[in-house]
Each structure stands twice: as C-alpha cells, then as structure tokens.
JSON list of C-alpha atoms in Angstrom, two decimals:
[
{"chain": "A", "resi": 1, "resn": "MET", "atom": "CA", "xyz": [-47.54, 11.32, 26.14]},
{"chain": "A", "resi": 2, "resn": "LYS", "atom": "CA", "xyz": [-46.57, 8.63, 29.21]},
{"chain": "A", "resi": 3, "resn": "LYS", "atom": "CA", "xyz": [-42.85, 9.09, 27.97]},
{"chain": "A", "resi": 4, "resn": "LEU", "atom": "CA", "xyz": [-43.10, 12.79, 27.87]},
{"chain": "A", "resi": 5, "resn": "LEU", "atom": "CA", "xyz": [-44.50, 12.95, 31.37]},
{"chain": "A", "resi": 6, "resn": "THR", "atom": "CA", "xyz": [-41.98, 10.56, 32.56]},
{"chain": "A", "resi": 7, "resn": "ILE", "atom": "CA", "xyz": [-39.27, 12.80, 30.95]},
{"chain": "A", "resi": 8, "resn": "LEU", "atom": "CA", "xyz": [-40.97, 16.20, 32.73]},
{"chain": "A", "resi": 9, "resn": "CYS", "atom": "CA", "xyz": [-41.05, 14.40, 35.74]},
{"chain": "A", "resi": 10, "resn": "LEU", "atom": "CA", "xyz": [-37.34, 13.69, 35.88]},
{"chain": "A", "resi": 11, "resn": "VAL", "atom": "CA", "xyz": [-36.36, 17.01, 34.77]},
{"chain": "A", "resi": 12, "resn": "LEU", "atom": "CA", "xyz": [-38.38, 18.62, 37.39]},
{"chain": "A", "resi": 13, "resn": "MET", "atom": "CA", "xyz": [-36.96, 16.05, 40.20]},
{"chain": "A", "resi": 14, "resn": "SER", "atom": "CA", "xyz": [-33.28, 16.69, 39.01]},
{"chain": "A", "resi": 15, "resn": "SER", "atom": "CA", "xyz": [-33.79, 20.29, 38.88]},
{"chain": "A", "resi": 16, "resn": "TYR", "atom": "CA", "xyz": [-35.08, 20.18, 42.45]},
{"chain": "A", "resi": 17, "resn": "SER", "atom": "CA", "xyz": [-32.04, 18.11, 43.94]},
{"chain": "A", "resi": 18, "resn": "TYR", "atom": "CA", "xyz": [-30.12, 20.86, 42.63]},
{"chain": "A", "resi": 19, "resn": "SER", "atom": "CA", "xyz": [-31.38, 23.79, 44.80]},
{"chain": "A", "resi": 20, "resn": "GLU", "atom": "CA", "xyz": [-31.54, 21.74, 47.82]},
{"chain": "A", "resi": 21, "resn": "ASP", "atom": "CA", "xyz": [-30.64, 23.88, 50.79]},
{"chain": "A", "resi": 22, "resn": "VAL", "atom": "CA", "xyz": [-28.32, 22.12, 53.25]},
{"chain": "A", "resi": 23, "resn": "TYR", "atom": "CA", "xyz": [-27.29, 23.63, 56.74]},
{"chain": "A", "resi": 24, "resn": "GLN", "atom": "CA", "xyz": [-23.39, 24.06, 56.75]},
{"chain": "A", "resi": 25, "resn": "GLY", "atom": "CA", "xyz": [-23.00, 21.69, 59.63]},
{"chain": "A", "resi": 26, "resn": "GLN", "atom": "CA", "xyz": [-24.38, 19.07, 57.61]},
{"chain": "A", "resi": 27, "resn": "LEU", "atom": "CA", "xyz": [-21.91, 19.22, 54.75]},
{"chain": "A", "resi": 28, "resn": "ILE", "atom": "CA", "xyz": [-18.40, 17.50, 55.47]},
{"chain": "A", "resi": 29, "resn": "ILE", "atom": "CA", "xyz": [-15.26, 18.19, 53.29]},
{"chain": "A", "resi": 30, "resn": "ILE", "atom": "CA", "xyz": [-13.20, 15.42, 51.82]},
{"chain": "A", "resi": 31, "resn": "GLY", "atom": "CA", "xyz": [-10.23, 16.56, 49.65]},
{"chain": "A", "resi": 32, "resn": "ASP", "atom": "CA", "xyz": [-11.72, 19.54, 48.03]},
{"chain": "A", "resi": 33, "resn": "GLN", "atom": "CA", "xyz": [-15.20, 18.25, 47.92]},
{"chain": "A", "resi": 34, "resn": "HIS", "atom": "CA", "xyz": [-18.08, 18.86, 49.87]},
{"chain": "A", "resi": 35, "resn": "PHE", "atom": "CA", "xyz": [-20.66, 15.88, 50.83]},
{"chain": "A", "resi": 36, "resn": "LYS", "atom": "CA", "xyz": [-23.69, 15.79, 52.56]},
{"chain": "A", "resi": 37, "resn": "LYS", "atom": "CA", "xyz": [-23.27, 13.53, 55.67]},
{"chain": "A", "resi": 38, "resn": "PHE", "atom": "CA", "xyz": [-23.84, 10.28, 55.27]},
{"chain": "A", "resi": 39, "resn": "SER", "atom": "CA", "xyz": [-24.14, 10.52, 51.54]},
{"chain": "A", "resi": 40, "resn": "PRO", "atom": "CA", "xyz": [-21.49, 8.87, 49.12]},
{"chain": "A", "resi": 41, "resn": "GLU", "atom": "CA", "xyz": [-22.15, 11.37, 46.24]},
{"chain": "A", "resi": 42, "resn": "PRO", "atom": "CA", "xyz": [-20.57, 14.99, 46.23]},
{"chain": "A", "resi": 43, "resn": "PHE", "atom": "CA", "xyz": [-23.07, 17.56, 47.25]},
{"chain": "A", "resi": 44, "resn": "THR", "atom": "CA", "xyz": [-25.24, 19.28, 44.50]},
{"chain": "A", "resi": 45, "resn": "GLY", "atom": "CA", "xyz": [-27.09, 22.07, 45.82]},
{"chain": "A", "resi": 46, "resn": "ASN", "atom": "CA", "xyz": [-26.97, 25.33, 48.31]},
{"chain": "A", "resi": 47, "resn": "GLY", "atom": "CA", "xyz": [-25.01, 25.11, 51.51]},
{"chain": "A", "resi": 48, "resn": "VAL", "atom": "CA", "xyz": [-26.31, 27.83, 54.06]},
{"chain": "A", "resi": 49, "resn": "ASN", "atom": "CA", "xyz": [-25.26, 28.95, 57.28]},
{"chain": "A", "resi": 50, "resn": "TYR", "atom": "CA", "xyz": [-27.59, 31.28, 59.90]},
{"chain": "A", "resi": 51, "resn": "PHE", "atom": "CA", "xyz": [-26.82, 33.86, 62.48]},
{"chain": "A", "resi": 52, "resn": "GLU", "atom": "CA", "xyz": [-28.05, 33.38, 65.82]},
{"chain": "A", "resi": 53, "resn": "ASN", "atom": "CA", "xyz": [-31.12, 35.64, 65.17]},
{"chain": "A", "resi": 54, "resn": "GLY", "atom": "CA", "xyz": [-31.94, 33.06, 62.46]},
{"chain": "A", "resi": 55, "resn": "LYS", "atom": "CA", "xyz": [-31.48, 35.21, 59.80]},
{"chain": "A", "resi": 56, "resn": "LEU", "atom": "CA", "xyz": [-29.29, 33.85, 56.73]},
{"chain": "A", "resi": 57, "resn": "ASN", "atom": "CA", "xyz": [-25.85, 34.63, 57.25]},
{"chain": "A", "resi": 58, "resn": "TRP", "atom": "CA", "xyz": [-24.53, 32.84, 53.79]},
{"chain": "A", "resi": 59, "resn": "SER", "atom": "CA", "xyz": [-25.62, 30.46, 50.93]},
{"chain": "A", "resi": 60, "resn": "LEU", "atom": "CA", "xyz": [-23.11, 29.11, 48.50]},
{"chain": "A", "resi": 61, "resn": "SER", "atom": "CA", "xyz": [-24.07, 27.00, 45.39]},
{"chain": "A", "resi": 62, "resn": "PHE", "atom": "CA", "xyz": [-22.31, 23.72, 44.98]},
{"chain": "A", "resi": 63, "resn": "LYS", "atom": "CA", "xyz": [-22.12, 21.60, 42.04]},
{"chain": "A", "resi": 64, "resn": "ASP", "atom": "CA", "xyz": [-20.58, 17.88, 42.38]},
{"chain": "A", "resi": 65, "resn": "GLY", "atom": "CA", "xyz": [-19.27, 18.86, 45.26]},
{"chain": "A", "resi": 66, "resn": "ILE", "atom": "CA", "xyz": [-17.37, 21.87, 44.34]},
{"chain": "A", "resi": 67, "resn": "GLN", "atom": "CA", "xyz": [-18.40, 25.60, 45.02]},
{"chain": "A", "resi": 68, "resn": "ASP", "atom": "CA", "xyz": [-19.68, 26.66, 41.58]},
{"chain": "A", "resi": 69, "resn": "GLY", "atom": "CA", "xyz": [-22.41, 29.23, 41.16]},
{"chain": "A", "resi": 70, "resn": "LEU", "atom": "CA", "xyz": [-24.36, 32.10, 43.04]},
{"chain": "A", "resi": 71, "resn": "MET", "atom": "CA", "xyz": [-22.75, 33.15, 46.36]},
{"chain": "A", "resi": 72, "resn": "LYS", "atom": "CA", "xyz": [-24.34, 35.25, 48.76]},
{"chain": "A", "resi": 73, "resn": "ILE", "atom": "CA", "xyz": [-23.62, 36.74, 52.21]},
{"chain": "A", "resi": 74, "resn": "PHE", "atom": "CA", "xyz": [-25.80, 38.90, 54.45]},
{"chain": "A", "resi": 75, "resn": "TYR", "atom": "CA", "xyz": [-25.67, 41.27, 57.31]},
{"chain": "A", "resi": 76, "resn": "GLU", "atom": "CA", "xyz": [-26.94, 40.12, 60.68]},
{"chain": "A", "resi": 77, "resn": "THR", "atom": "CA", "xyz": [-29.95, 42.49, 59.88]},
{"chain": "A", "resi": 78, "resn": "GLY", "atom": "CA", "xyz": [-30.74, 40.34, 56.67]},
{"chain": "A", "resi": 79, "resn": "GLN", "atom": "CA", "xyz": [-29.41, 43.08, 53.98]},
{"chain": "A", "resi": 80, "resn": "LEU", "atom": "CA", "xyz": [-27.33, 41.59, 51.32]},
{"chain": "A", "resi": 81, "resn": "ARG", "atom": "CA", "xyz": [-23.71, 42.20, 51.76]},
{"chain": "A", "resi": 82, "resn": "VAL", "atom": "CA", "xyz": [-21.94, 40.24, 48.86]},
{"chain": "A", "resi": 83, "resn": "LYS", "atom": "CA", "xyz": [-23.35, 38.79, 45.69]},
{"chain": "A", "resi": 84, "resn": "GLY", "atom": "CA", "xyz": [-21.30, 36.89, 43.31]},
{"chain": "A", "resi": 85, "resn": "TYR", "atom": "CA", "xyz": [-20.52, 33.92, 41.40]},
{"chain": "A", "resi": 86, "resn": "SER", "atom": "CA", "xyz": [-17.79, 31.46, 41.67]},
{"chain": "A", "resi": 87, "resn": "LYS", "atom": "CA", "xyz": [-16.60, 28.27, 39.68]},
{"chain": "A", "resi": 88, "resn": "ASN", "atom": "CA", "xyz": [-14.34, 25.67, 41.17]},
{"chain": "A", "resi": 89, "resn": "TYR", "atom": "CA", "xyz": [-14.05, 27.62, 44.54]},
{"chain": "A", "resi": 90, "resn": "LYS", "atom": "CA", "xyz": [-12.71, 30.90, 42.56]},
{"chain": "A", "resi": 91, "resn": "LYS", "atom": "CA", "xyz": [-14.64, 34.12, 42.03]},
{"chain": "A", "resi": 92, "resn": "ASN", "atom": "CA", "xyz": [-15.57, 34.08, 38.33]},
{"chain": "A", "resi": 93, "resn": "GLY", "atom": "CA", "xyz": [-18.15, 37.01, 36.83]},
{"chain": "A", "resi": 94, "resn": "TYR", "atom": "CA", "xyz": [-19.81, 39.85, 38.48]},
{"chain": "A", "resi": 95, "resn": "LEU", "atom": "CA", "xyz": [-19.55, 40.36, 42.35]},
{"chain": "A", "resi": 96, "resn": "GLU", "atom": "CA", "xyz": [-21.30, 43.29, 43.77]},
{"chain": "A", "resi": 97, "resn": "ARG", "atom": "CA", "xyz": [-20.87, 44.35, 47.69]},
{"chain": "A", "resi": 98, "resn": "TYR", "atom": "CA", "xyz": [-23.39, 46.49, 49.62]},
{"chain": "A", "resi": 99, "resn": "TYR", "atom": "CA", "xyz": [-23.08, 48.76, 52.22]},
{"chain": "A", "resi": 100, "resn": "GLU", "atom": "CA", "xyz": [-25.30, 47.89, 55.42]},
{"chain": "A", "resi": 101, "resn": "ASN", "atom": "CA", "xyz": [-27.97, 50.37, 54.29]},
{"chain": "A", "resi": 102, "resn": "GLY", "atom": "CA", "xyz": [-28.58, 48.55, 51.08]},
{"chain": "A", "resi": 103, "resn": "ASN", "atom": "CA", "xyz": [-26.92, 51.13, 48.76]},
{"chain": "A", "resi": 104, "resn": "ILE", "atom": "CA", "xyz": [-24.14, 49.30, 46.52]},
{"chain": "A", "resi": 105, "resn": "HIS", "atom": "CA", "xyz": [-20.48, 49.76, 47.44]},
{"chain": "A", "resi": 106, "resn": "GLU", "atom": "CA", "xyz": [-18.32, 47.85, 45.02]},
{"chain": "A", "resi": 107, "resn": "LYS", "atom": "CA", "xyz": [-19.01, 46.34, 41.46]},
{"chain": "A", "resi": 108, "resn": "VAL", "atom": "CA", "xyz": [-16.44, 44.41, 40.21]},
{"chain": "A", "resi": 109, "resn": "VAL", "atom": "CA", "xyz": [-15.59, 41.28, 37.48]},
{"chain": "A", "resi": 110, "resn": "TYR", "atom": "CA", "xyz": [-13.39, 38.14, 38.48]},
{"chain": "A", "resi": 111, "resn": "LYS", "atom": "CA", "xyz": [-11.61, 35.89, 36.38]},
{"chain": "A", "resi": 112, "resn": "ASP", "atom": "CA", "xyz": [-10.14, 32.75, 38.30]},
{"chain": "A", "resi": 113, "resn": "ASP", "atom": "CA", "xyz": [-9.73, 35.06, 41.35]},
{"chain": "A", "resi": 114, "resn": "VAL", "atom": "CA", "xyz": [-8.11, 37.88, 39.56]},
{"chain": "A", "resi": 115, "resn": "LEU", "atom": "CA", "xyz": [-10.05, 41.38, 38.89]},
{"chain": "A", "resi": 116, "resn": "ASP", "atom": "CA", "xyz": [-10.82, 41.23, 35.12]},
{"chain": "A", "resi": 117, "resn": "GLY", "atom": "CA", "xyz": [-12.89, 43.72, 33.66]},
{"chain": "A", "resi": 118, "resn": "PRO", "atom": "CA", "xyz": [-14.89, 46.92, 34.94]},
{"chain": "A", "resi": 119, "resn": "LEU", "atom": "CA", "xyz": [-14.46, 48.31, 38.73]},
{"chain": "A", "resi": 120, "resn": "GLU", "atom": "CA", "xyz": [-16.57, 50.71, 40.17]},
{"chain": "A", "resi": 121, "resn": "GLU", "atom": "CA", "xyz": [-16.65, 51.79, 44.08]},
{"chain": "A", "resi": 122, "resn": "PHE", "atom": "CA", "xyz": [-19.18, 53.85, 45.48]},
{"chain": "A", "resi": 123, "resn": "TYR", "atom": "CA", "xyz": [-19.53, 55.99, 48.50]},
{"chain": "A", "resi": 124, "resn": "GLU", "atom": "CA", "xyz": [-22.38, 55.13, 51.06]},
{"chain": "A", "resi": 125, "resn": "ASN", "atom": "CA", "xyz": [-24.36, 57.94, 50.12]},
{"chain": "A", "resi": 126, "resn": "GLY", "atom": "CA", "xyz": [-24.47, 56.11, 46.41]},
{"chain": "A", "resi": 127, "resn": "VAL", "atom": "CA", "xyz": [-22.32, 58.44, 44.60]},
{"chain": "A", "resi": 128, "resn": "LEU", "atom": "CA", "xyz": [-19.54, 57.11, 42.57]},
{"chain": "A", "resi": 129, "resn": "ASN", "atom": "CA", "xyz": [-16.14, 57.13, 44.11]},
{"chain": "A", "resi": 130, "resn": "PHE", "atom": "CA", "xyz": [-13.76, 55.51, 41.59]},
{"chain": "A", "resi": 131, "resn": "LYS", "atom": "CA", "xyz": [-14.15, 53.76, 38.35]},
{"chain": "A", "resi": 132, "resn": "THR", "atom": "CA", "xyz": [-11.91, 52.06, 36.01]},
{"chain": "A", "resi": 133, "resn": "THR", "atom": "CA", "xyz": [-11.14, 48.73, 34.13]},
{"chain": "A", "resi": 134, "resn": "MET", "atom": "CA", "xyz": [-9.03, 45.81, 35.29]},
{"chain": "A", "resi": 135, "resn": "LYS", "atom": "CA", "xyz": [-6.94, 43.56, 33.00]},
{"chain": "A", "resi": 136, "resn": "LYS", "atom": "CA", "xyz": [-5.18, 40.70, 35.09]},
{"chain": "A", "resi": 137, "resn": "GLY", "atom": "CA", "xyz": [-5.75, 42.18, 38.18]},
{"chain": "A", "resi": 138, "resn": "LYS", "atom": "CA", "xyz": [-3.96, 45.65, 37.00]},
{"chain": "A", "resi": 139, "resn": "PRO", "atom": "CA", "xyz": [-5.58, 48.85, 36.12]},
{"chain": "A", "resi": 140, "resn": "HIS", "atom": "CA", "xyz": [-6.02, 49.31, 32.25]},
{"chain": "A", "resi": 141, "resn": "GLY", "atom": "CA", "xyz": [-7.82, 52.57, 30.63]},
{"chain": "A", "resi": 142, "resn": "LEU", "atom": "CA", "xyz": [-9.17, 55.18, 31.81]},
{"chain": "A", "resi": 143, "resn": "VAL", "atom": "CA", "xyz": [-8.99, 55.59, 36.02]},
{"chain": "A", "resi": 144, "resn": "GLN", "atom": "CA", "xyz": [-11.10, 58.15, 37.73]},
{"chain": "A", "resi": 145, "resn": "LEU", "atom": "CA", "xyz": [-11.52, 59.40, 41.22]},
{"chain": "A", "resi": 146, "resn": "PHE", "atom": "CA", "xyz": [-14.50, 61.47, 42.52]},
{"chain": "A", "resi": 147, "resn": "TYR", "atom": "CA", "xyz": [-15.27, 63.57, 45.46]},
{"chain": "A", "resi": 148, "resn": "GLU", "atom": "CA", "xyz": [-18.24, 62.65, 47.59]},
{"chain": "A", "resi": 149, "resn": "ASP", "atom": "CA", "xyz": [-20.59, 65.36, 46.04]},
{"chain": "A", "resi": 150, "resn": "GLY", "atom": "CA", "xyz": [-19.70, 63.57, 42.46]},
{"chain": "A", "resi": 151, "resn": "GLN", "atom": "CA", "xyz": [-17.15, 66.23, 41.20]},
{"chain": "A", "resi": 152, "resn": "PRO", "atom": "CA", "xyz": [-14.05, 64.89, 39.49]},
{"chain": "A", "resi": 153, "resn": "GLU", "atom": "CA", "xyz": [-10.91, 64.82, 41.73]},
{"chain": "A", "resi": 154, "resn": "PHE", "atom": "CA", "xyz": [-8.55, 62.71, 39.78]},
{"chain": "A", "resi": 155, "resn": "ARG", "atom": "CA", "xyz": [-8.29, 61.01, 36.33]},
{"chain": "A", "resi": 156, "resn": "THR", "atom": "CA", "xyz": [-5.50, 59.35, 34.45]},
{"chain": "A", "resi": 157, "resn": "THR", "atom": "CA", "xyz": [-5.09, 56.54, 31.94]},
{"chain": "A", "resi": 158, "resn": "PHE", "atom": "CA", "xyz": [-3.29, 53.01, 32.78]},
{"chain": "A", "resi": 159, "resn": "TYR", "atom": "CA", "xyz": [-1.65, 50.73, 30.60]},
{"chain": "A", "resi": 160, "resn": "ASP", "atom": "CA", "xyz": [-1.40, 47.24, 32.01]},
{"chain": "A", "resi": 161, "resn": "GLY", "atom": "CA", "xyz": [-1.04, 48.74, 35.37]},
{"chain": "A", "resi": 162, "resn": "VAL", "atom": "CA", "xyz": [1.38, 51.77, 34.48]},
{"chain": "A", "resi": 163, "resn": "VAL", "atom": "CA", "xyz": [0.55, 55.04, 34.15]},
{"chain": "A", "resi": 164, "resn": "GLU", "atom": "CA", "xyz": [0.55, 56.40, 30.53]},
{"chain": "A", "resi": 165, "resn": "GLY", "atom": "CA", "xyz": [-0.52, 59.95, 29.40]},
{"chain": "A", "resi": 166, "resn": "LEU", "atom": "CA", "xyz": [-2.22, 62.76, 30.93]},
{"chain": "A", "resi": 167, "resn": "LEU", "atom": "CA", "xyz": [-2.70, 62.60, 34.55]},
{"chain": "A", "resi": 168, "resn": "GLU", "atom": "CA", "xyz": [-5.29, 65.42, 35.91]},
{"chain": "A", "resi": 169, "resn": "GLY", "atom": "CA", "xyz": [-6.42, 66.34, 39.54]},
{"chain": "A", "resi": 170, "resn": "TYR", "atom": "CA", "xyz": [-9.25, 68.81, 40.66]},
{"chain": "A", "resi": 171, "resn": "PHE", "atom": "CA", "xyz": [-10.03, 70.78, 43.41]},
{"chain": "A", "resi": 172, "resn": "LYS", "atom": "CA", "xyz": [-13.14, 70.46, 45.20]},
{"chain": "A", "resi": 173, "resn": "ASN", "atom": "CA", "xyz": [-14.78, 73.17, 43.25]},
{"chain": "A", "resi": 174, "resn": "GLY", "atom": "CA", "xyz": [-13.89, 71.61, 39.91]},
{"chain": "A", "resi": 175, "resn": "LEU", "atom": "CA", "xyz": [-10.75, 73.75, 39.03]},
{"chain": "A", "resi": 176, "resn": "LEU", "atom": "CA", "xyz": [-7.75, 72.11, 37.89]},
{"chain": "A", "resi": 177, "resn": "GLU", "atom": "CA", "xyz": [-5.39, 71.55, 40.54]},
{"chain": "A", "resi": 178, "resn": "MET", "atom": "CA", "xyz": [-2.47, 69.79, 38.89]},
{"chain": "A", "resi": 179, "resn": "SER", "atom": "CA", "xyz": [-1.73, 68.19, 35.46]},
{"chain": "A", "resi": 180, "resn": "CYS", "atom": "CA", "xyz": [1.10, 66.04, 34.33]},
{"chain": "A", "resi": 181, "resn": "ASN", "atom": "CA", "xyz": [1.96, 63.87, 31.33]},
{"chain": "A", "resi": 182, "resn": "TYR", "atom": "CA", "xyz": [3.42, 60.52, 32.00]},
{"chain": "A", "resi": 183, "resn": "LYS", "atom": "CA", "xyz": [5.16, 57.66, 29.63]},
{"chain": "A", "resi": 184, "resn": "LYS", "atom": "CA", "xyz": [5.53, 54.33, 30.69]},
{"chain": "A", "resi": 185, "resn": "GLY", "atom": "CA", "xyz": [5.03, 55.37, 34.53]},
{"chain": "A", "resi": 186, "resn": "LYS", "atom": "CA", "xyz": [7.27, 58.33, 34.49]},
{"chain": "A", "resi": 187, "resn": "PRO", "atom": "CA", "xyz": [6.74, 62.09, 34.28]},
{"chain": "A", "resi": 188, "resn": "HIS", "atom": "CA", "xyz": [7.38, 63.20, 30.66]}
]
C-alpha cells in the first residue's frame, strides 16, 4: 500500500510540474531551448504573457525546453483569438482562429507548419465562406466558395494545386453564371 501511495504521489508531482505557468519574462532562450531563469533544466510547462489590463495575452506549452503542445492567443478583451497545437516549434494538428465576437474565423490542419487537411473559413456572422482540403500546402479535392448568405459562389476541383474538372461560378441568386472544364489547369 505504501508503495502504491508513493507511486501515486510521484505521478501527481510530475504532472503538476508539467502544468507550471511561468511568465515570459522568467524564461530565457539558449540555442533553441527555453529555460526558466536560474534553472539548469530545459523548461517544461506553460509560458504565459499578459496584456497591460491583466488579461492573458498568450499561453504556450513547452516540453524539455521546446514549444510542444497547446498554444492559445487571446484578444485584449480576453476572448480567444487562436487555439492550436505545435510540436518542435511548428504548427501541428488542428488550429482554430476566432473573430473578436467569439465566432469561428478559420479551422485548419497543419503538419510541420504546412497546411495539410481540411480547411474552412467563415464570415464574421458564422456562415461558411470557403471550404477545401489541403495536401502539402496545396488545394486538393473539392474547393467551394460561398456568399455571405450561404449561397454557393464558386466550386471546382483541384489535384495537387492544379484545377482539374468542372469549374462553376454562380450569381448571388443561385443561378449559374459560368461553367468551364479544366484539364491540368487549362480550360478544355
């Protein structure tokens, strides 16, 4: 029983040390690693910074001195501006950006700082503006653009960043404005 209690205490202490919040001014950079001032060990925890009004400006997770994990950036009002994940100083995984009114602005997926996965952008009123999938930084698959009322404005397909297939544009009333077939990026 004592052994189990000791192990539980060690686990709780190690998880507590990982979630330590340290003000940005208390962190120093040596090479590409962050250290808490006067500590010989690379920093593990959250680096934070505040606006003059006392509200949180940003919070970045570090593991062994390297930015790794959840990152959050805020507006001066305290409203969330950006939430995403990083690994080894690069954006990796989902990243969301928000308007100051709290509505979602953009949802994207990164792999090693390159867009790679679903990408959606929204108007400030919350209506979808743009939707596609990115592959190694280039549009790949269906690309759709919408008017602010949600009606389709444009749609086509890309293959590795090149237009391929039917491209259609629409008037605001939903009627077809133009239509053209593309092959390898050129009208066909």
